[in-house]
Amino acid sequence: MFGLGDFWVSAVFLLMILSTVLCVIYGALNWNKGGETSRLELMEEKRWSEEEKKIEDTL
Amino acid sequence: MNVLLLSVIVIVYMFIIGSLAFLAFRQTKNTTDYMIAGRSIHPYIMAISYGATFISTSAIVGFGGAASVFGMGILWLTFLNIFVGIFVAFVFLGKRTRMMGLNLNAHTFPEFLGNRFQSRSLQGMSGLVIFIAMPLYASVVLMGGAHFIAEVLQIDYNAALFFFTIIIAVYVIMGGLKGVMYTDAFQGSLMFIGMTILLIMTYSKLGGVIPAHERLTAMAPVAEQIFGAKGHTGWTSFPKFGSEYWLTLVTTIVLGVGIGVLAQPQLVVRFMTVKSNRELNRAVLVGGVFILMMTGVAFVVGALTNVYFYEHPAFQKISLLAVGKNVDNVIPLYISTAMPQWFTAIFMVTLLSAAMSTLSSQFHTMGTAAGRDVYEKWIGGKGNPVFITKTGILVAILLSLFLAWGLPLFFEGGTEIIARGTAIFFGLCAAAFLPMFVGALYSKKITRTAALAGFWAGFGSSFFWLFFVHIKESQSLLICKALFGVDSLGQNTFWAYVDPLIIGLPLSVLVTLAVNRFGKPLPKDHVAMCFKEIEKS
């Protein structure tokens, strides 16, 4: 298959493309899912961002 | 190579990078700006910046060179890079890491582990392991860039290494360390364009996709004649099961990096900077395609260079012999001889991008490991950690430079130094951190004692195996010879070729599971706080 020498290399050539297709399909199907953020999450995020900015300033 | 053309392209590139970093710096004045900037980041930017951090000159030059030796069997690593490094990492680990990182107010990977298991010493020790071991990974990234510059400009490797390190150091000092996703994404885009052109030009040079593969397949007798004793069966077929080549390809190259990616400190922190699960979902799409075009192309082209060099009148040799057994020189020599000058200049920028985006995150990780994880949190150092962080970064840069200079002198000819150096670091991270990291994300019952025991078992056994059994390293390190009079305790057995990961990771998992039955559970309110909002998502 694909001009390749044995089963294991032909199989992975196909698997490599199929796993990319899996990523594309998953990403496309869930493109708009998971965007909701709760109030609690936003509060945690504010606290986290303050600390992160401090670390970046140190660098 | 036209030095003027190359200089102009590199200067324009550096100017764009500088402008992007400055623009991002001006946009974020306070924490609210910082949050908004993060929240509004386009998923393309996030995914490409993750990919650019993941893929470095090590993957392109080092593993591309390894592909010229092992052949296309190395594409199993590309499959794992996409399936494990993108799909599993983003979908099964990324989302939980993001939320738990917020709950624990963790900003580095060691801090995530330390806060999760309420152990400052675990944070400090993890930071120390990263600070000591990561220069090996940074050094091979530097080596990849230096080999290319040396080949293209026809200058000495050490001079190229020095020149390349200076460029990187200036970039890092001028603010390249700050998580500027836009520069990473610009660099990632250049990498994508460069690799796409490389793939198209290589296949068209060799007569198309299938004919190119067939020409390489037809060279199998040549491979068997040269490497047959070690198990090689050709560049488009897998090595003989259980042979030296099979063990190195499967246990070191494919599994070491393929699984090790899940516990990479500089990649895990990327999940904590993402603002919602939606960004992670979208990044799976972009990331999958990006990684295919990086490692997939580097490995296919790396293997196909054998056809080019073997049929070229000036070489008439396989790739390894065309570069005088310096595996890491295969891709640079191929680009500089087979590709037009304009592309060599573009590829130079591609590699600069690959090195800069990875090195900046590595130095960021090492700097915070020294300043925050070890000094501030473990030792309890008071005052401003800026000095420790900056000194830590300087020490890390010098150590990486020293290793990049010394490693080629240390290993015998024909060794894939860049690929092996990367695999050692990835494998060590997997053995030391992966069981407790997965446990932290998925188990409410995992104890601090179990996490610590797994950490020591994985780290200790990997080190032992590296110094005393895995012959490629134990032989060069000479410690085994000095103590026991042999190059490896597993000499003349297949164990001498089994990678430390194959011993360290299962042992670490078993010890974590076994000790978990005895240790004291973490306080219930702490565990509840860690998993807050996680079950919902």
Coordinates of C-alpha atoms in Angstrom, one line a residue:
Chain A
M1 CA 0.0 0.0 0.0
F2 CA 1.2 3.6 -0.9
G3 CA 4.4 2.0 -2.4
L4 CA 5.6 1.1 1.1
G5 CA 7.5 -2.1 2.0
D6 CA 5.5 -3.9 4.8
F7 CA 2.2 -3.9 6.7
W8 CA 3.5 -2.0 9.7
V9 CA 4.7 1.0 7.8
S10 CA 1.7 1.0 5.4
A11 CA -0.6 0.8 8.4
V12 CA 1.0 3.7 10.2
F13 CA 0.9 5.8 7.1
L14 CA -2.8 5.3 7.1
L15 CA -3.2 5.7 10.9
M16 CA -1.3 8.9 10.9
I17 CA -3.8 10.4 8.4
L18 CA -6.8 8.9 10.1
S19 CA -5.7 10.3 13.5
T20 CA -5.5 13.7 11.9
V21 CA -9.0 13.2 10.5
L22 CA -10.2 12.3 14.0
C23 CA -8.7 15.5 15.3
V24 CA -10.4 17.5 12.6
I25 CA -13.8 15.9 13.1
Y26 CA -13.6 16.2 16.9
G27 CA -12.6 19.9 16.7
A28 CA -15.3 20.7 14.1
L29 CA -18.1 18.9 16.0
N30 CA -17.2 20.6 19.3
W31 CA -16.2 23.9 17.8
N32 CA -18.7 25.9 19.9
K33 CA -19.0 23.6 22.9
G34 CA -17.4 24.3 26.3
G35 CA -17.4 28.1 26.0
E36 CA -19.7 28.7 29.0
T37 CA -17.9 29.9 32.1
S38 CA -19.5 30.0 35.5
R39 CA -19.2 33.0 37.9
L40 CA -17.1 30.8 40.2
E41 CA -14.7 30.0 37.4
L42 CA -14.3 33.7 36.5
M43 CA -13.5 34.5 40.0
E44 CA -10.8 31.8 40.1
E45 CA -9.5 33.0 36.8
K46 CA -9.2 36.6 38.1
R47 CA -7.1 35.4 41.1
W48 CA -5.0 33.2 38.8
S49 CA -4.4 36.0 36.3
E50 CA -3.2 38.4 39.0
E51 CA -0.6 35.9 40.1
E52 CA 0.4 35.0 36.6
K53 CA 1.0 38.6 35.7
K54 CA 3.3 38.9 38.7
I55 CA 5.3 35.9 37.6
E56 CA 5.7 37.2 34.1
D57 CA 6.9 40.5 35.4
T58 CA 9.5 38.6 37.4
L59 CA 10.7 37.2 34.1
Chain B
M1 CA 24.7 30.1 0.0
N2 CA 24.1 33.8 -0.6
V3 CA 24.9 35.3 2.8
L4 CA 23.4 38.7 1.9
L5 CA 20.0 37.1 1.0
L6 CA 20.1 35.0 4.2
S7 CA 21.0 38.0 6.4
V8 CA 18.2 40.2 5.0
I9 CA 15.6 37.5 5.6
V10 CA 16.8 36.8 9.1
I11 CA 16.9 40.6 9.9
V12 CA 13.3 41.1 8.6
Y13 CA 12.2 38.0 10.6
M14 CA 13.7 39.3 13.8
F15 CA 12.1 42.7 13.2
I16 CA 8.7 41.2 12.8
I17 CA 9.2 39.0 16.0
G18 CA 10.3 42.1 17.9
S19 CA 7.3 44.2 16.7
L20 CA 4.8 41.5 17.7
A21 CA 6.3 41.1 21.2
F22 CA 6.2 44.9 21.6
L23 CA 2.6 45.1 20.5
A24 CA 1.5 42.4 22.8
F25 CA 3.4 44.0 25.7
R26 CA 1.7 47.4 25.1
Q27 CA -1.8 45.8 24.9
T28 CA -1.6 44.3 28.4
K29 CA -1.3 46.9 31.1
N30 CA -3.2 45.4 34.0
T31 CA -4.7 42.2 35.1
T32 CA -8.0 42.8 33.5
D33 CA -6.3 43.6 30.2
Y34 CA -4.3 40.4 30.7
M35 CA -7.5 38.4 31.2
I36 CA -9.3 39.9 28.3
A37 CA -6.2 39.3 26.0
G38 CA -6.2 35.7 27.1
R39 CA -9.9 35.2 26.7
S40 CA -10.1 36.7 23.3
I41 CA -7.2 34.7 21.9
H42 CA -8.2 32.9 18.7
P43 CA -8.1 29.1 18.8
Y44 CA -5.7 29.1 15.8
I45 CA -3.3 31.2 17.8
M46 CA -3.6 28.9 20.9
A47 CA -3.1 25.7 18.9
I48 CA -0.3 26.9 16.7
S49 CA 1.5 28.3 19.7
Y50 CA 1.2 25.0 21.5
G51 CA 2.4 23.2 18.4
A52 CA 5.3 25.6 18.0
T53 CA 6.4 24.9 21.6
F54 CA 6.1 21.2 21.1
I55 CA 7.9 21.0 17.8
S56 CA 11.5 22.2 17.7
T57 CA 14.7 21.8 15.6
S58 CA 15.0 18.6 17.5
A59 CA 11.9 17.1 15.8
I60 CA 12.8 18.5 12.3
V61 CA 16.6 18.1 12.2
G62 CA 17.2 15.5 14.9
F63 CA 14.3 13.1 14.3
G64 CA 14.3 13.8 10.6
G65 CA 17.9 12.6 10.7
A66 CA 16.9 9.6 12.7
A67 CA 14.3 8.8 10.0
S68 CA 17.1 8.6 7.5
V69 CA 18.6 5.7 9.5
F70 CA 15.5 3.9 10.9
G71 CA 13.2 4.6 7.9
M72 CA 9.5 5.3 7.9
G73 CA 8.8 3.0 10.8
I74 CA 9.5 6.2 12.8
L75 CA 6.1 7.4 11.5
W76 CA 4.6 5.5 14.5
L77 CA 5.9 8.4 16.5
T78 CA 4.0 10.9 14.3
F79 CA 0.8 8.8 14.9
L80 CA 1.5 9.0 18.7
N81 CA 2.3 12.7 18.5
I82 CA -1.1 13.3 16.9
F83 CA -3.3 10.7 18.8
V84 CA -1.6 11.0 22.2
G85 CA 0.1 14.4 22.1
I86 CA -2.9 16.2 20.7
F87 CA -6.1 14.2 21.0
V88 CA -5.6 12.4 24.3
A89 CA -3.6 15.3 25.9
F90 CA -6.2 18.0 25.0
V91 CA -9.4 16.0 25.5
F92 CA -8.6 13.9 28.5
L93 CA -5.9 15.8 30.3
G94 CA -6.1 19.4 29.1
K95 CA -9.6 20.2 30.3
R96 CA -9.0 18.8 33.8
T97 CA -5.6 20.4 34.0
R98 CA -7.0 23.8 33.1
M99 CA -9.8 23.8 35.7
M100 CA -7.7 22.1 38.5
G101 CA -4.9 24.5 37.8
L102 CA -7.3 27.4 38.4
N103 CA -8.7 25.8 41.6
L104 CA -5.2 25.3 42.9
N105 CA -3.9 28.7 41.7
A106 CA -1.0 26.8 40.1
H107 CA 1.3 28.5 37.6
T108 CA 3.9 26.0 37.0
F109 CA 3.8 22.2 36.5
P110 CA 5.7 21.5 39.8
E111 CA 3.3 24.0 41.6
F112 CA 0.4 22.1 40.2
L113 CA 1.7 18.8 41.7
G114 CA 2.8 20.4 44.9
N115 CA -0.5 22.2 45.6
R116 CA -2.5 19.1 44.5
F117 CA -0.7 16.9 47.0
Q118 CA -0.1 19.6 49.6
S119 CA 3.6 19.1 49.5
R120 CA 6.1 21.9 49.1
S121 CA 8.9 19.3 48.9
L122 CA 7.2 17.6 46.0
Q123 CA 7.0 21.0 44.2
G124 CA 10.7 21.7 45.0
M125 CA 12.0 18.3 44.0
S126 CA 10.0 18.4 40.7
G127 CA 11.3 21.8 40.0
L128 CA 14.9 20.6 40.7
V129 CA 14.5 17.6 38.4
I130 CA 13.2 19.9 35.7
F131 CA 16.0 22.4 36.2
I132 CA 18.7 19.8 36.2
A133 CA 17.4 17.6 33.3
M134 CA 15.8 20.1 30.9
P135 CA 19.2 21.7 29.8
L136 CA 19.7 18.3 28.0
Y137 CA 16.5 18.9 25.9
A138 CA 17.4 22.6 25.4
S139 CA 20.9 21.6 24.3
V140 CA 19.7 19.3 21.5
V141 CA 17.3 22.0 20.3
L142 CA 20.4 24.3 20.0
M143 CA 22.3 21.6 18.3
G144 CA 19.6 21.2 15.6
G145 CA 19.8 24.9 14.7
A146 CA 23.6 25.0 14.9
H147 CA 24.1 22.0 12.5
F148 CA 21.9 23.7 9.9
I149 CA 23.7 27.0 10.2
A150 CA 27.1 25.3 10.0
E151 CA 26.0 23.4 6.8
V152 CA 24.4 26.3 5.0
L153 CA 27.1 28.8 5.7
Q154 CA 29.9 26.2 5.5
I155 CA 31.3 27.3 8.9
D156 CA 32.6 25.3 11.9
Y157 CA 29.8 23.7 14.1
N158 CA 31.1 25.3 17.3
A159 CA 31.1 28.8 15.7
A160 CA 27.6 28.2 14.4
L161 CA 26.5 27.0 17.9
F162 CA 27.9 30.1 19.5
F163 CA 26.3 32.4 16.9
F164 CA 22.9 30.6 17.3
T165 CA 23.0 30.7 21.1
I166 CA 23.7 34.5 21.0
I167 CA 20.6 35.0 18.8
I168 CA 18.5 32.9 21.2
A169 CA 19.9 34.6 24.3
V170 CA 19.2 38.1 22.9
Y171 CA 15.6 37.0 22.1
V172 CA 15.1 35.5 25.5
I173 CA 16.6 38.5 27.3
M174 CA 14.5 40.9 25.2
G175 CA 11.3 39.4 26.5
G176 CA 10.9 36.2 24.5
L177 CA 10.2 34.4 27.8
K178 CA 6.9 36.1 28.4
G179 CA 4.1 33.9 27.1
V180 CA 3.6 36.0 24.0
M181 CA 1.3 33.7 22.0
Y182 CA 1.3 35.9 19.0
T183 CA 5.0 35.5 18.3
D184 CA 4.7 31.8 18.9
A185 CA 1.8 31.6 16.4
F186 CA 3.7 33.7 13.8
Q187 CA 6.7 31.3 14.3
G188 CA 4.3 28.3 14.0
S189 CA 2.8 29.6 10.8
L190 CA 6.3 30.0 9.2
M191 CA 7.1 26.5 10.3
F192 CA 3.9 25.2 8.6
I193 CA 4.6 27.1 5.4
G194 CA 8.3 25.9 5.3
M195 CA 7.4 22.3 5.9
T196 CA 4.6 22.3 3.4
I197 CA 7.0 23.6 0.7
L198 CA 9.6 21.0 1.7
L199 CA 7.1 18.1 1.3
I200 CA 5.9 19.2 -2.1
M201 CA 9.3 19.9 -3.4
T202 CA 10.7 16.5 -2.2
Y203 CA 7.9 14.4 -3.6
S204 CA 8.0 16.3 -6.9
K205 CA 11.8 15.9 -7.1
L206 CA 11.4 12.1 -6.6
G207 CA 8.6 11.7 -9.1
G208 CA 5.5 11.8 -6.9
V209 CA 4.2 10.3 -3.7
I210 CA 3.9 6.6 -4.7
P211 CA 6.9 6.5 -7.1
A212 CA 9.1 8.1 -4.4
H213 CA 8.1 5.5 -1.8
E214 CA 8.6 2.7 -4.4
R215 CA 12.1 4.0 -5.1
L216 CA 12.9 3.9 -1.4
T217 CA 11.4 0.4 -1.0
A218 CA 13.6 -0.8 -3.9
M219 CA 16.6 0.2 -1.8
A220 CA 15.9 -2.4 0.9
P221 CA 18.8 -4.7 -0.2
V222 CA 21.2 -1.8 0.4
A223 CA 19.8 -1.2 3.9
E224 CA 20.1 -4.9 4.7
Q225 CA 23.6 -5.1 3.4
I226 CA 24.7 -2.2 5.7
F227 CA 22.5 -2.5 8.8
G228 CA 21.1 -6.0 8.3
A229 CA 23.0 -7.5 11.3
K230 CA 21.2 -5.0 13.6
G231 CA 17.8 -5.9 12.3
H232 CA 17.2 -3.3 9.6
T233 CA 15.0 -4.6 6.8
G234 CA 14.7 -1.4 4.6
W235 CA 13.5 2.2 4.9
T236 CA 9.9 1.4 4.2
S237 CA 9.5 -1.6 6.5
F238 CA 9.8 -2.2 10.2
P239 CA 13.0 -3.6 11.7
K240 CA 13.1 -7.3 12.8
F241 CA 11.1 -7.9 16.0
G242 CA 13.4 -7.8 19.1
S243 CA 16.5 -6.7 17.2
E244 CA 18.7 -3.9 18.3
Y245 CA 17.1 -1.5 15.8
W246 CA 13.6 -2.6 16.7
L247 CA 14.3 -2.0 20.4
T248 CA 15.8 1.4 19.8
L249 CA 13.1 2.5 17.4
V250 CA 10.2 1.3 19.5
T251 CA 11.3 1.7 23.1
T252 CA 13.4 4.9 22.8
I253 CA 12.3 6.9 19.8
V254 CA 8.6 6.0 19.4
L255 CA 7.5 5.4 23.0
G256 CA 9.9 7.7 24.8
V257 CA 8.7 10.8 23.0
G258 CA 5.2 9.5 22.1
I259 CA 4.2 8.9 25.7
G260 CA 6.6 11.4 27.4
V261 CA 4.8 14.3 25.8
L262 CA 1.9 13.9 28.3
A263 CA 4.0 14.9 31.2
Q264 CA 6.1 17.7 29.6
P265 CA 6.2 20.6 32.1
Q266 CA 6.4 23.3 29.4
L267 CA 3.4 21.9 27.6
V268 CA 1.2 21.2 30.6
V269 CA 1.3 24.9 31.6
R270 CA -0.2 25.8 28.2
F271 CA -3.4 24.1 29.4
M272 CA -3.6 26.4 32.4
T273 CA -3.4 29.5 30.2
V274 CA -6.4 28.5 28.1
K275 CA -9.6 30.3 29.0
S276 CA -12.2 27.7 28.4
N277 CA -12.8 24.1 27.2
R278 CA -14.0 25.5 23.8
E279 CA -10.5 26.7 23.0
L280 CA -9.2 23.3 23.7
N281 CA -11.8 21.6 21.5
R282 CA -11.0 23.9 18.6
A283 CA -7.2 23.5 19.2
V284 CA -7.6 19.8 18.6
L285 CA -8.5 20.5 15.0
V286 CA -5.7 22.9 14.3
G287 CA -3.1 21.0 16.4
G288 CA -3.7 17.7 14.7
V289 CA -3.1 19.1 11.2
F290 CA -0.1 21.1 12.4
I291 CA 1.7 18.1 14.0
L292 CA 1.1 16.0 10.9
M293 CA 2.7 18.7 8.8
M294 CA 5.7 18.9 11.2
T295 CA 6.8 15.5 12.3
G296 CA 5.0 13.6 9.4
V297 CA 6.8 15.7 6.8
A298 CA 10.2 15.7 8.6
F299 CA 10.2 11.9 9.0
V300 CA 9.0 11.1 5.4
V301 CA 11.5 13.5 3.9
G302 CA 14.2 12.2 6.3
A303 CA 13.7 8.7 5.0
L304 CA 13.5 9.8 1.4
T305 CA 16.8 11.6 1.5
N306 CA 18.3 8.1 1.1
V307 CA 17.0 8.0 -2.5
Y308 CA 18.3 11.5 -3.2
F309 CA 21.8 10.9 -1.9
Y310 CA 22.1 7.4 -3.3
E311 CA 21.1 8.5 -6.8
H312 CA 23.1 11.8 -6.8
P313 CA 26.3 11.5 -8.8
A314 CA 28.3 13.5 -6.3
F315 CA 27.3 11.2 -3.4
Q316 CA 26.1 7.8 -4.5
K317 CA 25.8 6.8 -0.9
I318 CA 23.0 6.4 1.6
S319 CA 22.3 9.4 3.8
L320 CA 24.2 8.3 6.8
L321 CA 27.4 7.8 4.8
A322 CA 26.9 11.0 2.8
V323 CA 27.1 13.0 6.0
G324 CA 30.1 11.0 7.4
K325 CA 27.9 9.2 10.0
N326 CA 26.8 12.5 11.6
V327 CA 23.1 11.7 11.6
D328 CA 22.1 15.2 12.7
N329 CA 23.6 16.6 9.5
V330 CA 21.3 14.7 7.1
I331 CA 18.4 17.3 6.9
P332 CA 20.8 20.3 6.7
L333 CA 22.9 18.7 3.9
Y334 CA 19.7 17.7 2.1
I335 CA 18.2 21.2 2.2
S336 CA 21.4 22.9 1.2
T337 CA 22.1 20.6 -1.7
A338 CA 18.7 19.5 -3.0
M339 CA 16.7 22.7 -2.5
P340 CA 17.0 26.1 -4.3
Q341 CA 18.7 28.9 -2.4
W342 CA 15.6 30.9 -1.8
F343 CA 14.1 27.9 0.1
T344 CA 17.3 27.4 2.1
A345 CA 16.8 30.9 3.4
I346 CA 13.2 30.3 4.2
F347 CA 14.0 27.0 5.9
M348 CA 16.6 28.9 8.0
V349 CA 13.8 31.1 9.3
T350 CA 11.6 28.0 9.8
L351 CA 14.2 26.4 12.0
L352 CA 14.9 29.7 13.9
S353 CA 11.2 29.8 14.6
A354 CA 11.1 26.2 15.7
A355 CA 14.1 26.7 18.0
M356 CA 13.0 30.0 19.5
S357 CA 9.4 29.0 20.3
T358 CA 10.5 25.9 22.1
L359 CA 13.6 27.3 23.8
S360 CA 11.7 30.4 25.1
S361 CA 9.2 28.1 26.8
Q362 CA 12.0 25.8 28.1
F363 CA 13.9 28.7 29.6
H364 CA 10.6 30.0 31.0
T365 CA 10.0 26.6 32.7
M366 CA 13.6 26.4 34.0
G367 CA 13.5 30.0 35.3
T368 CA 10.3 29.5 37.2
A369 CA 11.5 26.1 38.4
A370 CA 14.5 27.8 40.0
G371 CA 12.9 31.0 41.2
R372 CA 9.4 30.0 42.2
D373 CA 9.4 26.2 42.7
V374 CA 12.7 25.7 44.4
Y375 CA 13.7 29.1 45.9
E376 CA 10.4 30.7 46.9
K377 CA 8.1 27.7 47.7
W378 CA 10.5 24.9 48.7
I379 CA 13.3 26.7 50.5
G380 CA 11.0 29.4 51.6
G381 CA 13.3 32.2 50.3
K382 CA 12.0 35.6 51.1
G383 CA 12.3 38.7 49.0
N384 CA 12.3 39.2 45.3
P385 CA 12.9 36.0 43.3
V386 CA 13.9 38.0 40.2
F387 CA 17.6 37.6 40.9
I388 CA 17.3 33.8 41.4
T389 CA 15.1 33.4 38.3
K390 CA 17.4 35.4 36.1
T391 CA 20.5 33.7 37.4
G392 CA 18.7 30.3 36.9
I393 CA 18.0 31.2 33.3
L394 CA 21.6 32.3 32.7
V395 CA 22.9 29.1 34.2
A396 CA 20.4 27.1 32.1
I397 CA 21.6 28.8 28.9
L398 CA 25.2 28.2 29.7
L399 CA 24.6 24.6 30.7
S400 CA 22.7 24.0 27.4
L401 CA 25.5 25.6 25.4
F402 CA 28.1 23.4 27.2
L403 CA 26.1 20.2 26.5
A404 CA 25.4 21.2 22.9
W405 CA 29.2 21.6 22.5
G406 CA 30.2 18.5 24.4
L407 CA 27.6 15.8 23.4
P408 CA 28.9 15.3 19.9
L409 CA 32.4 14.6 21.4
F410 CA 30.8 12.2 23.8
F411 CA 28.9 9.8 21.6
E412 CA 30.3 7.5 18.9
G413 CA 29.7 8.3 15.2
G414 CA 26.3 7.2 13.8
T415 CA 24.4 8.0 17.0
E416 CA 21.2 10.0 16.7
I417 CA 22.3 12.4 19.5
I418 CA 19.5 15.0 19.1
A419 CA 16.7 12.3 18.9
R420 CA 18.2 10.3 21.8
G421 CA 18.7 13.4 24.0
T422 CA 15.1 14.5 23.5
A423 CA 13.8 10.9 24.1
I424 CA 15.8 10.7 27.4
F425 CA 14.3 13.9 28.7
F426 CA 10.7 13.0 27.6
G427 CA 11.1 9.4 29.0
L428 CA 12.4 10.8 32.4
C429 CA 9.5 13.2 32.7
A430 CA 7.0 10.3 31.9
A431 CA 8.5 8.0 34.5
A432 CA 8.8 10.6 37.2
F433 CA 5.6 12.6 36.7
L434 CA 3.0 10.8 34.5
P435 CA 1.5 8.4 37.1
M436 CA 1.0 11.0 39.7
F437 CA -0.2 13.6 37.2
V438 CA -2.9 11.3 35.8
G439 CA -3.7 10.3 39.4
A440 CA -4.0 13.9 40.4
L441 CA -6.5 14.6 37.6
Y442 CA -8.6 11.5 37.8
S443 CA -8.4 10.0 41.4
K444 CA -9.9 11.5 44.5
K445 CA -8.2 8.8 46.6
I446 CA -4.6 9.2 45.5
T447 CA -2.3 10.0 48.5
R448 CA 0.7 12.2 48.9
T449 CA 2.8 9.2 49.9
A450 CA 1.8 7.3 46.8
A451 CA 2.7 10.3 44.6
L452 CA 6.1 10.7 46.2
A453 CA 6.8 7.0 46.1
G454 CA 5.9 6.8 42.4
F455 CA 8.0 9.9 41.7
W456 CA 11.1 8.4 43.3
A457 CA 10.6 4.9 41.8
G458 CA 10.2 6.3 38.3
F459 CA 13.0 8.9 38.6
G460 CA 15.4 6.5 40.4
S461 CA 14.9 3.5 38.2
S462 CA 15.3 5.6 35.0
F463 CA 18.5 7.0 36.2
F464 CA 19.8 3.6 37.3
W465 CA 19.0 2.1 33.9
L466 CA 20.6 5.1 32.1
F467 CA 23.8 4.8 34.0
F468 CA 24.2 1.1 34.3
V469 CA 22.1 -0.8 31.8
H470 CA 21.1 1.1 28.6
I471 CA 24.4 0.6 26.8
K472 CA 24.3 3.6 24.5
E473 CA 24.6 5.9 27.5
S474 CA 26.2 3.6 30.2
Q475 CA 29.1 2.8 27.9
S476 CA 29.8 6.5 27.3
L477 CA 29.3 7.5 30.9
L478 CA 32.0 5.1 32.1
I479 CA 30.6 4.8 35.6
C480 CA 29.4 1.2 35.1
K481 CA 32.8 0.3 33.8
A482 CA 34.5 1.9 36.8
L483 CA 32.3 0.1 39.3
F484 CA 31.6 -3.2 37.7
G485 CA 34.2 -3.6 35.0
V486 CA 31.6 -3.9 32.2
D487 CA 30.0 -1.4 29.8
S488 CA 26.5 -2.4 30.9
L489 CA 25.1 -4.8 33.5
G490 CA 22.9 -6.1 30.7
Q491 CA 25.7 -6.5 28.2
N492 CA 25.1 -9.1 25.5
T493 CA 21.4 -9.3 26.4
F494 CA 18.5 -7.5 24.8
W495 CA 18.1 -5.5 28.1
A496 CA 21.0 -3.4 27.1
Y497 CA 18.9 -1.9 24.3
V498 CA 15.6 -1.5 26.3
D499 CA 14.9 2.2 27.0
P500 CA 14.8 3.4 30.7
L501 CA 11.1 4.4 30.0
I502 CA 10.1 0.8 29.6
I503 CA 11.4 0.0 33.1
G504 CA 10.8 3.4 34.8
L505 CA 7.2 4.1 33.8
P506 CA 5.6 0.7 34.7
L507 CA 7.5 0.6 37.9
S508 CA 6.4 4.1 38.8
V509 CA 2.7 3.1 38.1
L510 CA 3.0 -0.1 40.2
V511 CA 4.6 1.7 43.1
T512 CA 2.0 4.5 43.0
L513 CA -0.8 1.9 43.0
A514 CA 0.8 -0.3 45.7
V515 CA 1.7 2.5 48.1
N516 CA -1.7 4.2 47.7
R517 CA -3.2 1.4 49.7
F518 CA -1.3 2.4 52.8
G519 CA -0.9 6.2 52.8
K520 CA -3.0 8.7 54.6
P521 CA -5.7 10.3 52.4
L522 CA -5.7 14.0 51.6
P523 CA -8.2 16.1 53.5
K524 CA -11.7 15.8 52.0
D525 CA -12.3 19.5 51.7
H526 CA -9.0 19.9 49.8
V527 CA -9.9 17.2 47.3
A528 CA -13.4 18.7 46.9
M529 CA -11.7 22.1 46.1
C530 CA -9.4 20.5 43.6
F531 CA -12.3 18.9 41.7
K532 CA -14.6 22.0 41.9
E533 CA -16.4 22.5 38.6
I534 CA -14.5 19.6 37.0
E535 CA -17.3 16.9 37.1
K536 CA -19.6 19.4 35.3
S537 CA -17.3 19.8 32.3

